[in-house]
mmCIF file of C-alpha atoms in Angstrom:
data_model
loop_
_atom_site.group_PDB
_atom_site.id
_atom_site.type_symbol
_atom_site.label_atom_id
_atom_site.label_comp_id
_atom_site.label_asym_id
_atom_site.label_seq_id
_atom_site.Cartn_x
_atom_site.Cartn_y
_atom_site.Cartn_z
ATOM 1 C CA MET A 18 -10.278 17.724 -15.287
ATOM 2 C CA VAL A 19 -10.852 14.799 -12.933
ATOM 3 C CA VAL A 20 -8.427 11.942 -13.420
ATOM 4 C CA GLY A 21 -9.172 9.756 -10.406
ATOM 5 C CA ARG A 22 -12.151 8.102 -8.798
ATOM 6 C CA ARG A 23 -12.792 11.104 -6.538
ATOM 7 C CA ASP A 24 -13.357 14.680 -7.665
ATOM 8 C CA PRO A 25 -11.817 17.172 -5.201
ATOM 9 C CA ASP A 26 -13.846 19.982 -6.807
ATOM 10 C CA ASP A 27 -17.163 18.236 -6.095
ATOM 11 C CA LYS A 28 -18.762 19.822 -3.011
ATOM 12 C CA THR A 29 -19.752 16.375 -1.742
ATOM 13 C CA GLU A 30 -16.028 15.580 -1.452
ATOM 14 C CA ALA A 31 -15.284 18.537 0.858
ATOM 15 C CA TYR A 32 -14.853 16.272 3.886
ATOM 16 C CA TYR A 33 -12.387 14.082 1.949
ATOM 17 C CA VAL A 34 -10.455 17.129 0.723
ATOM 18 C CA GLY A 35 -10.335 18.571 4.249
ATOM 19 C CA LEU A 36 -9.053 15.369 5.805
ATOM 20 C CA MET A 37 -6.487 14.831 3.059
ATOM 21 C CA SER A 38 -5.389 18.432 3.580
ATOM 22 C CA GLY A 39 -4.816 17.561 7.230
ATOM 23 C CA ALA A 40 -2.625 14.678 6.031
ATOM 24 C CA GLY A 41 -0.502 17.134 4.018
ATOM 25 C CA TYR A 42 -2.069 16.938 0.554
ATOM 26 C CA ARG A 43 -3.107 19.996 -1.460
ATOM 27 C CA LYS A 44 -6.251 20.123 -3.554
ATOM 28 C CA ASP A 45 -4.091 20.078 -6.705
ATOM 29 C CA ASP A 46 -2.493 16.830 -5.485
ATOM 30 C CA LEU A 47 -5.947 15.261 -5.328
ATOM 31 C CA ARG A 48 -6.679 16.197 -8.935
ATOM 32 C CA ARG A 49 -4.009 13.707 -9.990
ATOM 33 C CA PRO A 50 -4.397 9.912 -9.828
ATOM 34 C CA VAL A 51 -3.932 8.923 -6.185
ATOM 35 C CA ILE A 52 -1.715 5.843 -6.051
ATOM 36 C CA GLY A 53 -1.713 3.656 -2.959
ATOM 37 C CA ILE A 54 1.726 2.486 -1.877
ATOM 38 C CA VAL A 55 0.956 -0.741 -0.005
ATOM 39 C CA ASN A 56 4.033 -1.445 2.091
ATOM 40 C CA SER A 57 4.647 -4.458 4.318
ATOM 41 C CA TRP A 58 7.678 -2.822 5.948
ATOM 42 C CA THR A 59 8.020 -3.498 9.645
ATOM 43 C CA GLU A 60 10.906 -3.309 12.113
ATOM 44 C CA VAL A 61 10.356 -6.899 13.259
ATOM 45 C CA ASN A 62 10.561 -8.705 9.903
ATOM 46 C CA PRO A 63 14.112 -8.942 8.506
ATOM 47 C CA GLY A 64 12.834 -9.823 5.019
ATOM 48 C CA HIS A 65 11.302 -6.370 4.741
ATOM 49 C CA LYS A 66 14.222 -4.323 6.011
ATOM 50 C CA SER A 67 14.821 -2.475 2.725
ATOM 51 C CA LEU A 68 11.163 -1.684 1.996
ATOM 52 C CA ARG A 69 11.088 1.495 4.083
ATOM 53 C CA GLU A 70 13.827 3.114 1.996
ATOM 54 C CA LEU A 71 12.519 1.634 -1.245
ATOM 55 C CA ALA A 72 9.096 3.193 -0.581
ATOM 56 C CA GLN A 73 10.656 6.657 -0.680
ATOM 57 C CA TYR A 74 11.956 6.012 -4.196
ATOM 58 C CA VAL A 75 8.584 4.630 -5.262
ATOM 59 C CA LYS A 76 6.826 7.757 -3.982
ATOM 60 C CA GLU A 77 9.286 9.992 -5.832
ATOM 61 C CA GLY A 78 8.557 7.999 -8.994
ATOM 62 C CA VAL A 79 4.799 8.345 -8.557
ATOM 63 C CA TRP A 80 5.139 12.131 -8.153
ATOM 64 C CA ALA A 81 7.432 12.306 -11.209
ATOM 65 C CA ALA A 82 4.950 10.297 -13.292
ATOM 66 C CA GLY A 83 2.117 12.697 -12.468
ATOM 67 C CA GLY A 84 0.451 10.802 -9.638
ATOM 68 C CA THR A 85 -0.019 11.449 -5.938
ATOM 69 C CA PRO A 86 1.319 8.700 -3.648
ATOM 70 C CA GLY A 87 -0.342 7.627 -0.423
ATOM 71 C CA GLU A 88 1.526 5.008 1.599
ATOM 72 C CA PHE A 89 -0.067 2.615 4.063
ATOM 73 C CA ASN A 90 1.106 -0.577 5.753
ATOM 74 C CA VAL A 91 -0.272 -4.065 6.295
ATOM 75 C CA PRO A 92 0.355 -6.759 8.913
ATOM 76 C CA ALA A 93 3.610 -8.557 8.090
ATOM 77 C CA PRO A 94 4.478 -11.491 10.369
ATOM 78 C CA CYS A 95 7.725 -13.412 9.850
ATOM 79 C CA ASP A 96 7.304 -17.196 9.549
ATOM 80 C CA GLY A 97 10.748 -17.796 11.007
ATOM 81 C CA ILE A 98 9.974 -15.840 14.152
ATOM 82 C CA ALA A 99 6.498 -17.346 14.431
ATOM 83 C CA GLN A 100 7.772 -20.970 14.458
ATOM 84 C CA GLY A 101 6.370 -23.055 17.278
ATOM 85 C CA PRO A 102 3.260 -21.983 19.180
ATOM 86 C CA GLY A 103 2.837 -18.792 17.150
ATOM 87 C CA MET A 104 2.913 -20.482 13.735
ATOM 88 C CA HIS A 105 -0.844 -20.969 13.618
ATOM 89 C CA TYR A 106 -1.187 -17.172 13.415
ATOM 90 C CA VAL A 107 0.827 -16.795 10.213
ATOM 91 C CA LEU A 108 -1.221 -18.588 7.535
ATOM 92 C CA PRO A 109 -4.504 -16.775 8.347
ATOM 93 C CA GLN A 110 -2.609 -13.497 7.860
ATOM 94 C CA ARG A 111 -2.946 -13.938 4.065
ATOM 95 C CA ASP A 112 -6.683 -13.367 4.257
ATOM 96 C CA LEU A 113 -6.276 -10.601 6.831
ATOM 97 C CA ILE A 114 -3.766 -8.814 4.580
ATOM 98 C CA ALA A 115 -6.013 -9.179 1.518
ATOM 99 C CA ALA A 116 -9.010 -7.847 3.434
ATOM 100 C CA SER A 117 -7.086 -4.946 4.976
ATOM 101 C CA VAL A 118 -5.679 -3.866 1.595
ATOM 102 C CA GLU A 119 -9.081 -4.110 -0.069
ATOM 103 C CA ALA A 120 -10.779 -2.154 2.721
ATOM 104 C CA MET A 121 -8.156 0.605 2.714
ATOM 105 C CA VAL A 122 -8.142 0.958 -1.080
ATOM 106 C CA GLU A 123 -11.926 1.076 -1.388
ATOM 107 C CA ALA A 124 -12.305 3.415 1.597
ATOM 108 C CA HIS A 125 -9.747 5.895 0.257
ATOM 109 C CA GLY A 126 -10.598 5.536 -3.425
ATOM 110 C CA PHE A 127 -7.073 4.918 -4.703
ATOM 111 C CA ASP A 128 -6.776 4.902 -8.493
ATOM 112 C CA GLY A 129 -3.895 2.437 -8.711
ATOM 113 C CA LEU A 130 -1.454 0.606 -6.478
ATOM 114 C CA VAL A 131 2.198 -0.167 -5.970
ATOM 115 C CA MET A 132 2.496 -3.158 -3.650
ATOM 116 C CA MET A 133 5.750 -3.836 -1.815
ATOM 117 C CA ALA A 134 6.310 -7.078 0.075
ATOM 118 C CA GLY A 135 8.507 -10.053 0.737
ATOM 119 C CA CYS A 136 7.736 -13.407 2.380
ATOM 120 C CA ASP A 137 5.504 -16.252 1.315
ATOM 121 C CA LYS A 138 2.319 -15.333 3.203
ATOM 122 C CA ILE A 139 2.343 -11.588 2.657
ATOM 123 C CA ILE A 140 2.885 -11.644 -1.108
ATOM 124 C CA PRO A 141 -0.142 -13.911 -1.768
ATOM 125 C CA GLY A 142 -2.293 -11.801 0.551
ATOM 126 C CA MET A 143 -1.466 -8.680 -1.420
ATOM 127 C CA LEU A 144 -1.939 -10.457 -4.753
ATOM 128 C CA PHE A 145 -5.363 -11.721 -3.622
ATOM 129 C CA ALA A 146 -6.307 -8.100 -2.929
ATOM 130 C CA ALA A 147 -4.929 -6.905 -6.274
ATOM 131 C CA ALA A 148 -7.004 -9.489 -8.135
ATOM 132 C CA GLN A 149 -10.138 -8.584 -6.193
ATOM 133 C CA LEU A 150 -9.696 -4.823 -6.661
ATOM 134 C CA ASP A 151 -8.902 -4.968 -10.399
ATOM 135 C CA LEU A 152 -6.901 -1.717 -10.404
ATOM 136 C CA PRO A 153 -3.645 -0.979 -12.227
ATOM 137 C CA THR A 154 -1.029 -2.483 -9.907
ATOM 138 C CA LEU A 155 2.748 -2.864 -9.805
ATOM 139 C CA PHE A 156 4.377 -5.326 -7.418
ATOM 140 C CA ILE A 157 7.883 -4.874 -5.993
ATOM 141 C CA THR A 158 9.862 -7.271 -3.819
ATOM 142 C CA PRO A 159 12.955 -6.266 -1.821
ATOM 143 C CA GLN A 160 16.368 -6.838 -3.346
ATOM 144 C CA ARG A 161 18.257 -9.602 -1.647
ATOM 145 C CA ASP A 162 21.445 -7.577 -1.222
ATOM 146 C CA LEU A 163 19.495 -4.846 0.576
ATOM 147 C CA ILE A 164 18.037 -7.307 3.107
ATOM 148 C CA ALA A 165 21.295 -8.289 4.826
#
């Protein structure tokens, strides 16, 4: 039975199945809903410090709930670091983030999303994408005590 938007048993999906196999997924994994884990974790943004570890728990939860997780990242500039001459790069990132999430989700055919972000430009960018994509989506922000 096919649960997701792509059927790994369809011969026209052989290329997809082969590439996903190269990424470590089995054909049985692809028969389950494939859930995109959209993570804004980066080493250079202190507001996202805990997201790397949190993503591991999210992936375990997706597996336990019968899905197959697939994590990918988005640009995640820090306003505080970008103050001064670099600040004019931060606001346009919202649209860049929304477009990059939408492109990745549509290209890979994810069936649902878990978005993980902090900061006031990255969260709206992801939410813009979620609204445009109209897929089941959960949104998680980092816990404050895990940031420090």
